[in-house]
Amino acid sequence: MCGIVGYIGRREASPIIVDGLKKLEYRGYDSFGVAIIGSSLTVSKHQGRIAENANSAGSLQGKLGIGHTRWATHGIPNEINSHPHTDCSGEIALVHNGIIENYAELKRALLAQGHTFRSDTDTEVIVHLIEDRYKETQDLLSAVQATLPSLKGSYAILVIRNGEDRLIAARCASPLVLGVGDGEYFAASDMTPLIEHTERAVFLEDGDIASVSRTSVAIFHGNEPVNRPIELVDLRLEDVKKGGFAHYMLKEIYEQPQAFYNTIQAVRDLSLSPEITCISPITLVACGSSFNAGLIFKYLLEEAGNIPARIEFGSEFKYFPPPVGGTVIGITQSGETADTISALLQAKAQNCCTIAITNVLGSSVSRVADRTIFMRAGPEISVAATKSFVTQLAVLMQMVNRLSENTYDEILAHGHHVIEELLLMDFSDAVDLCMTAQSIFYVGRGAFYPVSLEGALKMKEIAYIHAEGYAAGELKHGPFALLSPKTPVIAICMPGKTYGVMISNIKEMKARGAPVIALGSAGDKELIDIVDLYLPLPGNNVFVQVLASLVALQLIAYYTAVALGKDVDKPRNLAKSVTVE
Ligand code: G6P
C-alpha cells in the first residue's frame, strides 16, 4: 500500500530510486514520483506505471533523493496527488506511506495560516507542518521531530530539504527499513529494492526517527537517541527476480513445492502449548486470501481434531468485537494488514493470547502478537497470493497435526510432491471454458468450500471475470437463477461423506445448462460421466486434496488471465500490502 525508497550516497540517486520503486510496485502502482537534490530540489511525478515514465524520473541529477509508488487513498490517482509533496516554498519534499487520520483539521488550520495546498491528499499536511517547524528550528531533524506528535494515524515518511545533505526517515505503524551500504544509505518500505545493493539493514521501530547522512545514521525514539542493530538479511537477488518466467505469479506458483517443504521443516517441532490447548477456544482473524486459509484451518481442525474454531474478518472484528477468550490467531502474509493488526490489538485488550502467522520477519504484526510463527515462502512479488497461501496452509495444517496427535506427519512431509504433480497438469481445456465465461461459480463442501472461495478470488483478481465461491449446497438458494451455458461451475468433488450430495448438486447444475468442470479423485467414473470436463487430482486424504485443488485453481486463474491479456502481476485497483483500514 504505497512503496517508498530513499537514497543518499556517492552515486546518482534517481536511477537507484526508480529501479527500487519498480520492485515495490506490488504495493501500489497508480502513479509515482521522485524528488532529487542536486544543484536544487527537482521533482518528477507521473500518473500510471513506472515503466512508462522511468526515463524522465530516472534522469534527475543528484546524489540524494526520495521516491514513491502510490495506491490512492485520499485523492484520485493523478500527477498532482502523487508523491513527493512539497511545502509552499518548494524547498522541502516528502513521501508517505500510511494515512493521516486527522489531516482535515490540520489542513483547515494550515490553510487559515496561509499555506497553499496543491493536492487532495492527507499527506500534504505533513510537509506544510514541517515547513512551519523548520522556520522555528532551522533544522530538518528537529522540524520533523516537532511535527510528528501532531499526526494521528499511520506513516512511514522520508523527508529531504534543499541545502541539507541528509535524509530524514520516520515510522509509525507503517514499515520502513534502512539499508546500510559502503558510503551510502538506502531507505525503503521493505528489503526487496535494497537486496541488490546491500544485505545489511536496520529495521526502524514505531516512533523512531532517523537522520541519515552519507556516512552515518543517528536514530531517535521521539527525541531520545537509541541504538538499533544492523541485521544481516537472508534474501537472495534471485528471490526478487522473475528468473525466466513470464510473470512473478507463475514463478511463485512453481516455487510452491519448495516453499511448502521449507515451511513444514521450519515448523516441524512447533509447540502449541501453553497458548493452545484443547479446552481453550480458538479464534482466527484475517483478510483476503489469508481469511480463506483460516477457514480451511477451521474445517480441518474441527474434522481432524474435533476442536471448535471460529474465524472473523479483521475489518469486522475491530468495530464489532465478538466475545472472545483463549487464543486469537492473526494470519497475514505481509504482516502489515491494518485490519488484522487492529483485530489482534482488540483481542489483546480482551486478555486473549495472540499468535501471528506471517511471512515477513520484523513486520508490524510480529511486534503486536505475543508470539509469531513465520512461514518460509520467501518474497512474493505478484499481488495475488499463491506461495504465501500455500505456506500459510503448511503452518495451519501443522497446527492441526499437532492438535490431533501428529496423525498427519507423513502426509505433511510429502505435501510438496503433490504440488509438484499438479504443476505437470494441463489446464488448457478448463481455460477455454473459463475465458469466455460471463461469470463462474466455484463450489465445494467442507474444507473445499474455502478452497472454492480462494479459487474464485484468484479468478476475480487477475482475470477480471466475475467469480463466486459457494458452499455447494447453497447454489440452489439463489445463484441457480444465474446458471447458463455462459456460466460454468467448477466443482470440487472428492470421495468422502459429501460425495453423494455433491454428485446430486452437479446433476442439478447440469440440468440448468451450466457446463461443469470437476476436480475429482483419479479414476472417478461416476463423475467423468456427468461433467463436461474432469480433472483428476492426486491424493486420498483431505489435506492433500486441499493442496492439489488449490494449486489447480491457481493455475486455471493464471492461464485464463494470460489468455485474456491481463496484467497478471499487477491487477487493476489492488495492492499486495493493505496498510489502511
Ligand atoms: C491484499 C492482497 C491479498 C491478501 C490480503 C490480505 O488484498 O492483495 O492477496 O490476501 O491483502 O493480506 P495479508 O498480508 O494480511 O495476508
Coordinates of C-alpha atoms and ligand atoms in Angstrom, one line a residue:
M1 CA 0.0 0.0 0.0
C2 CA 2.4 2.6 -1.4
G3 CA 6.1 2.0 -1.6
I4 CA 8.8 4.4 -0.7
V5 CA 12.5 4.5 -1.5
G6 CA 15.3 6.9 -0.5
Y7 CA 19.0 7.1 -1.3
I8 CA 22.0 9.2 -0.1
G9 CA 25.5 8.4 -1.2
R10 CA 28.1 8.7 -4.0
R11 CA 26.0 7.5 -6.9
E12 CA 23.3 9.2 -8.9
A13 CA 20.2 8.7 -6.8
S14 CA 17.3 8.8 -9.3
P15 CA 18.1 5.6 -11.3
I16 CA 18.5 3.7 -7.9
I17 CA 15.3 5.1 -6.6
V18 CA 13.3 4.5 -9.8
D19 CA 14.6 0.9 -10.0
G20 CA 13.7 0.4 -6.4
L21 CA 10.2 1.7 -6.9
K22 CA 9.7 -0.8 -9.7
K23 CA 10.4 -3.5 -7.2
L24 CA 7.9 -2.1 -4.8
E25 CA 5.1 -1.6 -7.4
Y26 CA 3.3 -4.6 -5.8
R27 CA 2.5 -2.2 -3.0
G28 CA 0.7 0.3 -5.3
Y29 CA 1.1 1.3 -8.9
D30 CA -1.4 4.0 -9.9
S31 CA 1.2 6.8 -10.0
F32 CA 4.7 7.5 -8.9
G33 CA 7.2 10.3 -8.3
V34 CA 10.8 11.2 -7.4
A35 CA 12.4 14.2 -5.7
I36 CA 16.2 14.7 -6.0
I37 CA 18.5 17.2 -4.5
G38 CA 21.3 18.2 -6.9
S39 CA 22.1 21.8 -7.6
S40 CA 18.5 22.4 -6.5
L41 CA 15.5 20.3 -5.5
T42 CA 13.7 18.9 -8.5
V43 CA 10.5 16.8 -8.6
S44 CA 9.2 14.5 -11.3
K45 CA 5.7 13.0 -10.9
H46 CA 3.7 10.8 -13.2
Q47 CA 0.3 9.0 -13.4
G48 CA 0.5 5.4 -14.4
R49 CA 3.1 2.7 -14.3
I50 CA 6.7 3.4 -13.6
A51 CA 8.0 1.7 -16.8
E52 CA 6.1 4.2 -18.9
N53 CA 7.9 7.2 -17.4
A54 CA 11.0 5.7 -15.9
N55 CA 13.4 7.7 -18.2
S56 CA 12.3 11.2 -17.2
A57 CA 12.1 10.4 -13.5
G58 CA 15.4 8.4 -13.6
S59 CA 17.4 11.1 -15.2
L60 CA 17.2 13.8 -12.5
Q61 CA 20.7 14.8 -11.3
G62 CA 21.8 14.5 -7.7
K63 CA 23.0 12.0 -5.1
L64 CA 20.3 12.4 -2.5
G65 CA 16.6 11.7 -3.2
I66 CA 13.3 10.1 -2.3
G67 CA 10.6 8.3 -4.4
H68 CA 7.1 6.9 -4.0
T69 CA 4.8 4.5 -5.8
R70 CA 1.2 5.1 -4.9
W71 CA -2.0 3.2 -4.2
A72 CA -4.5 6.0 -3.9
T73 CA -6.5 6.6 -0.7
H74 CA -7.1 10.4 -0.5
G75 CA -7.5 11.9 -3.9
I76 CA -7.7 10.3 -7.3
P77 CA -4.6 8.8 -9.0
N78 CA -3.1 11.7 -10.9
E79 CA 0.1 13.6 -11.2
I80 CA -0.8 16.2 -8.6
N81 CA -1.8 13.8 -5.9
S82 CA 1.2 11.6 -6.5
H83 CA 4.1 11.9 -4.1
P84 CA 6.6 13.5 -3.4
H85 CA 4.7 16.5 -2.0
T86 CA 6.5 19.8 -1.4
D87 CA 5.9 22.7 1.0
C88 CA 4.9 26.2 -0.1
S89 CA 8.5 27.2 -0.8
G90 CA 9.3 24.1 -2.8
E91 CA 12.3 23.5 -0.7
I92 CA 11.1 20.5 1.4
A93 CA 9.9 17.3 -0.2
L94 CA 8.2 14.3 1.5
V95 CA 6.9 10.9 0.6
H96 CA 4.5 9.0 2.8
N97 CA 3.0 5.5 3.2
G98 CA 0.0 5.4 5.5
I99 CA -3.0 7.5 6.4
I100 CA -3.1 10.7 8.5
E101 CA -6.5 10.4 10.2
N102 CA -6.6 14.0 11.5
Y103 CA -5.5 15.6 8.2
A104 CA -8.8 17.5 7.7
E105 CA -8.4 19.5 10.9
L106 CA -4.7 20.0 10.4
K107 CA -5.4 21.2 6.8
R108 CA -8.0 23.7 8.0
A109 CA -5.5 25.2 10.5
L110 CA -2.7 25.4 7.9
L111 CA -5.0 27.0 5.3
A112 CA -6.0 29.6 7.9
Q113 CA -2.3 30.3 8.4
G114 CA -1.9 31.0 4.7
H115 CA -0.4 27.7 3.4
T116 CA -1.2 26.8 -0.2
F117 CA -2.3 23.2 -0.8
R118 CA -2.0 21.7 -4.3
S119 CA -3.3 18.1 -3.8
D120 CA -6.3 16.3 -2.3
T121 CA -4.1 14.0 -0.2
D122 CA -3.9 13.6 3.5
T123 CA -0.1 13.5 3.1
E124 CA 0.4 17.1 2.1
V125 CA -0.4 18.4 5.6
I126 CA 2.8 16.8 6.9
V127 CA 5.1 18.7 4.7
H128 CA 3.4 22.0 5.5
L129 CA 3.7 21.3 9.2
I130 CA 7.4 20.6 8.8
E131 CA 7.8 23.8 6.8
D132 CA 6.4 25.7 9.8
R133 CA 8.6 23.9 12.3
Y134 CA 11.6 24.5 10.1
K135 CA 11.0 28.2 10.3
E136 CA 11.3 28.0 14.1
T137 CA 14.2 25.5 14.3
Q138 CA 16.2 25.9 11.0
D139 CA 17.0 22.2 11.4
L140 CA 15.2 19.4 9.4
L141 CA 15.6 16.7 12.0
S142 CA 14.2 19.0 14.8
A143 CA 11.4 20.1 12.5
V144 CA 10.3 16.6 11.8
Q145 CA 10.6 15.6 15.5
A146 CA 8.4 18.6 16.4
T147 CA 5.8 17.7 13.7
L148 CA 5.2 14.0 14.3
P149 CA 3.3 14.4 17.7
S150 CA 0.6 16.3 15.8
L151 CA -0.1 13.4 13.5
K152 CA -2.8 10.8 14.2
G153 CA -2.7 7.7 12.0
S154 CA 0.0 5.7 10.4
Y155 CA 3.1 6.8 8.5
A156 CA 6.4 5.8 7.1
I157 CA 7.9 9.1 5.7
L158 CA 11.1 10.2 4.1
V159 CA 11.9 13.9 4.0
I160 CA 14.6 16.0 2.3
R161 CA 15.3 19.7 2.2
N162 CA 17.3 21.7 -0.4
G163 CA 20.6 22.7 1.2
E164 CA 20.6 19.8 3.8
D165 CA 22.8 16.9 2.9
R166 CA 20.7 14.3 4.7
L167 CA 17.6 12.3 4.6
I168 CA 15.1 12.1 7.5
A169 CA 13.1 8.9 7.9
A170 CA 10.4 8.1 10.4
R171 CA 7.8 5.5 11.0
C172 CA 4.7 4.7 13.0
A173 CA 2.6 1.7 12.1
S174 CA 3.9 1.5 8.5
P175 CA 7.0 -0.4 7.6
L176 CA 10.4 1.2 7.0
V177 CA 13.9 -0.3 6.7
L178 CA 17.3 1.4 6.2
G179 CA 19.9 -0.3 4.0
V180 CA 23.5 0.2 5.1
G181 CA 25.9 0.4 2.2
D182 CA 29.5 1.4 1.8
G183 CA 29.5 5.2 1.9
E184 CA 25.8 5.2 1.1
Y185 CA 22.5 4.5 2.8
F186 CA 19.1 3.4 1.5
A187 CA 15.6 3.6 2.9
A188 CA 12.6 1.6 1.7
S189 CA 9.3 0.0 2.7
D190 CA 10.9 -3.4 2.7
M191 CA 14.1 -5.1 1.6
T192 CA 13.0 -6.0 -1.9
P193 CA 14.6 -3.0 -3.6
L194 CA 17.7 -3.0 -1.3
I195 CA 18.9 -6.5 -1.7
E196 CA 20.9 -5.9 -4.8
H197 CA 22.8 -3.1 -3.0
T198 CA 23.3 -4.5 0.5
E199 CA 22.3 -7.2 2.9
R200 CA 22.8 -5.1 5.9
A201 CA 19.7 -3.5 7.3
V202 CA 18.3 -1.5 10.2
F203 CA 14.6 -2.1 10.9
L204 CA 13.1 1.0 12.4
E205 CA 10.5 0.7 15.1
D206 CA 7.3 2.6 15.6
G207 CA 8.2 6.0 17.0
D208 CA 11.7 6.0 15.5
I209 CA 13.2 9.0 13.6
A210 CA 16.4 8.6 11.7
S211 CA 18.8 11.2 10.4
V212 CA 20.8 9.7 7.6
S213 CA 23.9 11.2 6.1
R214 CA 26.3 9.7 3.5
T215 CA 28.5 8.2 6.3
S216 CA 26.3 7.7 9.3
V217 CA 22.9 7.3 10.7
A218 CA 21.5 8.7 14.0
I219 CA 18.3 7.2 15.3
F220 CA 16.0 8.7 17.9
H221 CA 12.9 7.3 19.5
G222 CA 11.0 10.6 19.7
N223 CA 13.8 12.8 20.9
E224 CA 15.9 10.2 22.7
P225 CA 18.9 8.7 20.8
V226 CA 18.6 4.9 20.5
N227 CA 20.7 2.1 19.1
R228 CA 19.1 -0.2 16.6
P229 CA 21.1 -3.2 15.5
I230 CA 22.3 -3.8 11.9
E231 CA 20.9 -7.1 10.8
L232 CA 22.0 -9.3 8.0
V233 CA 19.1 -10.1 5.8
D234 CA 18.9 -13.6 4.3
L235 CA 17.5 -12.7 0.9
R236 CA 18.9 -13.6 -2.5
L237 CA 18.7 -11.4 -5.6
E238 CA 17.1 -14.4 -7.5
D239 CA 14.3 -14.3 -4.9
V240 CA 13.1 -11.0 -6.3
K241 CA 13.8 -11.6 -10.0
K242 CA 11.5 -13.2 -12.5
G243 CA 14.1 -15.8 -13.4
G244 CA 12.9 -16.6 -17.0
F245 CA 9.2 -16.9 -16.0
A246 CA 6.6 -14.8 -17.9
H247 CA 5.2 -13.5 -14.6
Y248 CA 6.1 -13.4 -11.0
M249 CA 2.8 -15.2 -10.3
L250 CA 3.9 -18.2 -12.4
K251 CA 7.3 -18.2 -10.8
E252 CA 5.7 -18.1 -7.4
I253 CA 3.3 -20.9 -8.2
Y254 CA 6.3 -23.0 -9.3
E255 CA 8.1 -22.2 -6.1
Q256 CA 5.3 -23.7 -4.0
P257 CA 6.7 -27.2 -3.6
Q258 CA 9.9 -25.8 -2.1
A259 CA 8.1 -23.2 -0.1
F260 CA 5.7 -25.7 1.4
Y261 CA 8.6 -28.1 2.2
N262 CA 10.7 -25.3 3.8
T263 CA 7.8 -24.2 5.9
I264 CA 6.9 -27.7 7.1
Q265 CA 10.6 -28.2 8.0
A266 CA 10.6 -24.9 9.9
V267 CA 7.5 -25.8 11.9
R268 CA 8.3 -29.5 12.4
D269 CA 8.8 -29.1 16.1
L270 CA 6.1 -26.5 16.6
S271 CA 4.9 -26.5 20.1
L272 CA 1.5 -25.1 20.7
S273 CA 1.1 -25.2 24.5
P274 CA 0.5 -23.3 26.6
E275 CA -1.2 -21.0 24.1
I276 CA -3.5 -23.5 22.6
T277 CA -4.9 -26.4 24.5
C278 CA -7.9 -28.5 23.5
I279 CA -10.0 -26.7 26.1
S280 CA -9.4 -23.1 25.0
P281 CA -11.5 -21.7 22.2
I282 CA -9.5 -20.7 19.0
T283 CA -10.4 -17.6 17.0
L284 CA -8.7 -16.7 13.8
V285 CA -8.7 -13.2 12.3
A286 CA -7.6 -12.4 8.7
C287 CA -8.4 -10.7 5.5
G288 CA -8.5 -11.7 1.8
S289 CA -6.8 -14.9 0.9
S290 CA -5.5 -15.2 4.5
F291 CA -9.1 -15.4 5.6
N292 CA -9.7 -18.3 3.2
A293 CA -6.6 -20.1 4.6
G294 CA -8.1 -19.6 8.1
L295 CA -11.4 -21.0 7.0
I296 CA -9.7 -24.1 5.6
F297 CA -8.0 -24.5 9.0
K298 CA -11.3 -24.3 10.8
Y299 CA -12.7 -27.1 8.8
L300 CA -9.6 -29.3 9.1
L301 CA -9.3 -28.7 12.8
E302 CA -12.9 -29.4 13.5
E303 CA -12.9 -32.6 11.4
A304 CA -9.5 -33.9 12.4
G305 CA -9.1 -32.7 15.9
N306 CA -12.8 -32.3 16.9
I307 CA -11.7 -28.8 18.2
P308 CA -14.0 -25.9 17.5
A309 CA -12.6 -22.8 15.9
R310 CA -14.1 -19.6 14.5
I311 CA -12.9 -17.1 12.0
E312 CA -13.6 -13.4 11.7
F313 CA -12.7 -10.8 9.2
G314 CA -10.1 -8.4 10.7
S315 CA -12.1 -5.5 9.4
E316 CA -15.2 -6.5 11.3
F317 CA -13.5 -7.6 14.5
K318 CA -12.2 -4.2 15.5
Y319 CA -15.5 -2.5 15.3
F320 CA -17.8 -5.3 16.3
P321 CA -15.5 -7.4 18.6
P322 CA -17.2 -10.7 19.3
P323 CA -16.8 -12.1 22.8
V324 CA -13.5 -14.0 22.6
G325 CA -11.3 -15.8 25.0
G326 CA -8.4 -18.2 24.8
T327 CA -6.2 -17.8 21.8
V328 CA -6.6 -15.4 18.8
I329 CA -4.5 -16.2 15.7
G330 CA -3.9 -13.4 13.2
I331 CA -3.0 -14.7 9.7
T332 CA -1.3 -12.1 7.4
Q333 CA 1.3 -12.8 4.8
S334 CA 2.5 -9.2 4.7
G335 CA 2.4 -8.7 8.5
E336 CA 1.1 -5.2 7.7
T337 CA -2.6 -5.5 7.1
A338 CA -4.1 -2.8 9.3
D339 CA -7.4 -4.6 9.8
T340 CA -5.8 -7.8 11.1
I341 CA -3.4 -5.9 13.3
S342 CA -6.2 -3.9 14.8
A343 CA -8.1 -7.1 15.5
L344 CA -5.2 -8.6 17.3
L345 CA -4.8 -5.4 19.4
Q346 CA -8.5 -5.6 20.2
A347 CA -8.1 -9.3 21.2
K348 CA -5.2 -8.4 23.5
A349 CA -7.4 -5.8 25.1
Q350 CA -9.8 -8.7 25.8
N351 CA -7.0 -10.5 27.5
C352 CA -6.6 -13.1 24.8
C353 CA -3.3 -14.8 24.0
T354 CA -2.3 -13.7 20.4
I355 CA -0.4 -15.6 17.8
A356 CA 0.6 -14.1 14.4
I357 CA 1.3 -16.2 11.3
T358 CA 3.3 -14.1 8.8
N359 CA 5.8 -14.3 6.1
V360 CA 7.7 -11.1 6.9
L361 CA 10.4 -11.0 9.6
G362 CA 10.2 -7.8 11.6
S363 CA 6.7 -6.9 10.2
S364 CA 4.3 -4.9 12.3
V365 CA 2.2 -7.9 13.3
S366 CA 5.2 -9.6 14.9
R367 CA 5.6 -6.6 17.2
V368 CA 1.9 -6.8 18.2
A369 CA 1.3 -10.5 18.8
D370 CA 2.5 -12.4 21.9
R371 CA 4.1 -15.0 19.6
T372 CA 4.9 -15.1 15.9
I373 CA 5.1 -18.2 13.6
F374 CA 7.0 -17.4 10.4
M375 CA 6.1 -19.0 7.1
R376 CA 9.0 -19.6 4.7
A377 CA 7.5 -18.5 1.4
G378 CA 10.3 -16.1 0.6
P379 CA 9.4 -12.8 -1.1
E380 CA 6.1 -12.8 -3.0
I381 CA 6.0 -10.1 -5.6
S382 CA 2.9 -10.8 -7.5
V383 CA -0.2 -9.2 -5.9
A384 CA -2.2 -12.4 -6.0
A385 CA -1.2 -14.6 -3.0
T386 CA 0.0 -18.1 -4.1
K387 CA 3.0 -19.4 -2.3
S388 CA 2.2 -17.3 0.7
F389 CA -1.2 -19.0 0.8
V390 CA 0.3 -22.5 0.5
T391 CA 2.8 -21.8 3.3
Q392 CA 0.0 -20.4 5.5
L393 CA -1.7 -23.7 4.9
A394 CA 1.6 -25.5 5.8
V395 CA 1.7 -23.8 9.2
L396 CA -2.0 -24.2 9.8
M397 CA -2.0 -27.9 8.8
Q398 CA 0.9 -28.5 11.1
M399 CA -1.1 -26.9 13.9
V400 CA -4.0 -29.3 13.1
N401 CA -1.5 -32.1 13.1
R402 CA -0.1 -31.2 16.5
L403 CA -3.6 -30.8 18.0
S404 CA -4.6 -34.2 16.6
E405 CA -1.6 -36.0 18.0
N406 CA 0.6 -35.9 14.9
T407 CA -1.7 -38.1 12.8
Y408 CA -0.7 -36.2 9.6
D409 CA 3.1 -36.2 10.0
E410 CA 3.6 -38.5 7.0
I411 CA 1.2 -36.6 4.8
L412 CA 2.7 -33.2 5.5
A413 CA 6.2 -34.5 4.9
H414 CA 5.2 -35.4 1.4
G415 CA 2.8 -32.5 0.7
H416 CA 5.3 -30.8 -1.7
H417 CA 5.3 -33.8 -4.0
V418 CA 1.5 -33.4 -4.6
I419 CA 2.1 -29.8 -5.6
E420 CA 4.8 -30.9 -7.9
E421 CA 2.4 -33.3 -9.6
L422 CA -0.1 -30.5 -10.1
L423 CA 2.5 -28.4 -11.9
L424 CA 2.7 -31.0 -14.6
M425 CA -1.0 -31.0 -15.4
D426 CA -2.6 -29.4 -18.5
F427 CA -5.4 -27.0 -17.8
S428 CA -6.0 -25.7 -21.3
D429 CA -9.5 -27.1 -21.7
A430 CA -10.6 -25.6 -18.4
V431 CA -9.1 -22.2 -19.5
D432 CA -11.0 -22.4 -22.8
L433 CA -14.3 -22.8 -20.9
C434 CA -13.4 -20.0 -18.4
M435 CA -12.1 -17.4 -20.7
T436 CA -15.4 -16.8 -22.5
A437 CA -17.5 -17.0 -19.3
Q438 CA -19.7 -14.2 -18.1
S439 CA -19.4 -15.5 -14.6
I440 CA -18.0 -18.6 -12.9
F441 CA -19.2 -20.4 -9.8
Y442 CA -16.8 -22.4 -7.7
V443 CA -18.4 -24.9 -5.4
G444 CA -17.2 -27.4 -2.7
R445 CA -18.2 -28.7 0.6
G446 CA -16.3 -28.8 3.9
A447 CA -12.7 -27.7 3.5
F448 CA -13.3 -27.5 -0.2
Y449 CA -15.7 -24.6 0.3
P450 CA -13.0 -22.2 1.3
V451 CA -10.8 -23.7 -1.5
S452 CA -13.7 -22.6 -3.8
L453 CA -13.6 -19.1 -2.3
E454 CA -9.9 -18.8 -2.9
G455 CA -10.2 -20.2 -6.5
A456 CA -12.9 -17.6 -7.2
L457 CA -10.9 -14.8 -5.6
K458 CA -7.9 -15.6 -7.8
M459 CA -10.1 -15.6 -11.0
K460 CA -11.7 -12.2 -10.0
E461 CA -8.4 -10.6 -9.0
I462 CA -6.3 -11.4 -12.1
A463 CA -8.7 -12.3 -14.9
Y464 CA -11.4 -9.8 -14.0
I465 CA -14.1 -12.4 -14.5
H466 CA -16.9 -12.3 -12.0
A467 CA -16.5 -15.4 -9.9
E468 CA -18.1 -16.6 -6.7
G469 CA -17.2 -19.4 -4.3
Y470 CA -20.1 -21.1 -2.7
A471 CA -20.8 -24.0 -0.4
A472 CA -22.2 -26.4 -3.0
G473 CA -25.5 -27.0 -1.3
E474 CA -26.2 -23.2 -1.3
L475 CA -26.2 -22.7 -5.0
K476 CA -29.9 -23.7 -5.3
H477 CA -30.8 -20.9 -2.9
G478 CA -30.4 -18.1 -5.4
P479 CA -27.4 -18.5 -7.7
F480 CA -29.2 -21.2 -9.8
A481 CA -31.1 -18.3 -11.4
L482 CA -27.8 -17.2 -13.0
L483 CA -26.8 -20.6 -14.4
S484 CA -26.5 -20.8 -18.2
P485 CA -24.1 -22.1 -20.8
K486 CA -22.1 -18.9 -20.2
T487 CA -21.8 -19.6 -16.5
P488 CA -19.5 -22.6 -15.9
V489 CA -19.3 -24.2 -12.5
I490 CA -16.0 -25.5 -11.1
A491 CA -16.9 -28.2 -8.6
I492 CA -14.5 -29.9 -6.2
C493 CA -15.9 -33.3 -5.7
M494 CA -13.8 -35.7 -3.6
P495 CA -14.7 -39.1 -2.2
G496 CA -16.0 -39.0 1.3
K497 CA -19.1 -38.3 3.2
T498 CA -20.3 -35.4 0.9
Y499 CA -19.6 -37.2 -2.3
G500 CA -23.2 -38.4 -2.9
V501 CA -24.7 -34.9 -2.3
M502 CA -22.0 -33.3 -4.5
I503 CA -22.9 -35.6 -7.3
S504 CA -26.6 -34.7 -6.9
N505 CA -25.7 -31.0 -6.8
I506 CA -23.6 -31.3 -10.0
K507 CA -26.6 -33.0 -11.8
E508 CA -28.8 -30.2 -10.7
M509 CA -26.4 -27.6 -12.2
K510 CA -26.1 -29.6 -15.4
A511 CA -29.9 -29.7 -15.6
R512 CA -29.8 -25.9 -15.6
G513 CA -27.5 -25.7 -18.6
A514 CA -24.2 -24.9 -16.8
P515 CA -21.0 -26.5 -18.1
V516 CA -19.4 -28.3 -15.1
I517 CA -15.6 -28.6 -14.7
A518 CA -15.0 -31.1 -11.9
L519 CA -11.9 -31.5 -9.8
G520 CA -12.1 -35.1 -8.6
S521 CA -10.2 -38.1 -7.5
A522 CA -8.3 -40.1 -10.1
G523 CA -10.4 -42.7 -11.9
D524 CA -13.8 -41.5 -10.7
K525 CA -16.0 -43.0 -13.4
E526 CA -19.3 -41.7 -12.0
L527 CA -18.0 -38.1 -12.1
I528 CA -16.5 -38.5 -15.5
D529 CA -19.8 -39.5 -16.9
I530 CA -21.8 -36.5 -15.7
V531 CA -19.4 -33.5 -16.2
D532 CA -18.2 -31.6 -19.2
L533 CA -14.6 -31.6 -18.1
Y534 CA -13.0 -33.8 -15.5
L535 CA -9.6 -33.0 -13.9
P536 CA -8.2 -35.9 -11.9
L537 CA -6.3 -34.8 -8.8
P538 CA -3.8 -36.9 -6.8
G539 CA -4.2 -37.9 -3.2
N540 CA -6.6 -39.7 -1.0
N541 CA -6.6 -37.5 2.1
V542 CA -8.3 -34.2 2.6
F543 CA -5.0 -32.3 3.4
V544 CA -3.5 -33.4 0.1
Q545 CA -6.7 -32.9 -1.9
V546 CA -7.0 -29.3 -0.5
L547 CA -3.4 -28.6 -1.7
A548 CA -4.0 -30.2 -5.0
S549 CA -7.3 -28.5 -5.8
L550 CA -6.0 -25.2 -4.6
V551 CA -3.0 -25.3 -7.0
A552 CA -5.2 -26.4 -9.8
L553 CA -7.4 -23.4 -9.3
Q554 CA -4.4 -21.0 -9.1
L555 CA -3.2 -22.3 -12.5
I556 CA -6.6 -22.1 -14.1
A557 CA -6.9 -18.5 -13.0
Y558 CA -3.4 -17.7 -14.1
Y559 CA -3.7 -19.2 -17.6
T560 CA -7.1 -17.6 -18.1
A561 CA -5.7 -14.2 -17.2
V562 CA -2.8 -14.7 -19.6
A563 CA -5.2 -15.8 -22.3
L564 CA -7.2 -12.6 -21.8
G565 CA -4.1 -10.5 -21.9
K566 CA -4.4 -9.1 -18.4
D567 CA -1.7 -7.6 -16.3
V568 CA -1.3 -10.7 -14.1
D569 CA 1.2 -9.4 -11.5
K570 CA -0.4 -6.0 -11.0
P571 CA -4.1 -6.3 -11.3
R572 CA -6.0 -3.1 -11.5
N573 CA -7.0 -1.2 -8.3
L574 CA -5.3 -3.7 -6.0
A575 CA -2.2 -3.8 -3.8
K576 CA -0.4 -6.6 -2.0
S577 CA 0.0 -5.0 1.3
V578 CA -3.0 -3.1 2.6
T579 CA -2.0 -0.9 5.5
V580 CA -5.2 1.1 5.7
E581 CA -8.5 0.1 7.3
Ligands
G6P1 C1 -4.5 -7.8 -0.2 C2 -3.8 -8.8 -1.1 C3 -4.3 -10.2 -0.9 C4 -4.2 -10.6 0.6 C5 -4.9 -9.6 1.5 C6 -4.6 -9.8 3.0 O1 -5.8 -7.6 -0.5 O2 -4.0 -8.4 -2.4 O3 -3.6 -11.1 -1.7 O4 -4.8 -11.8 0.8 O5 -4.4 -8.2 1.2 O6 -3.2 -9.6 3.1 P1 -2.3 -10.2 4.3 O7 -1.0 -9.6 4.1 O8 -3.0 -9.8 5.6 O9 -2.3 -11.7 4.2

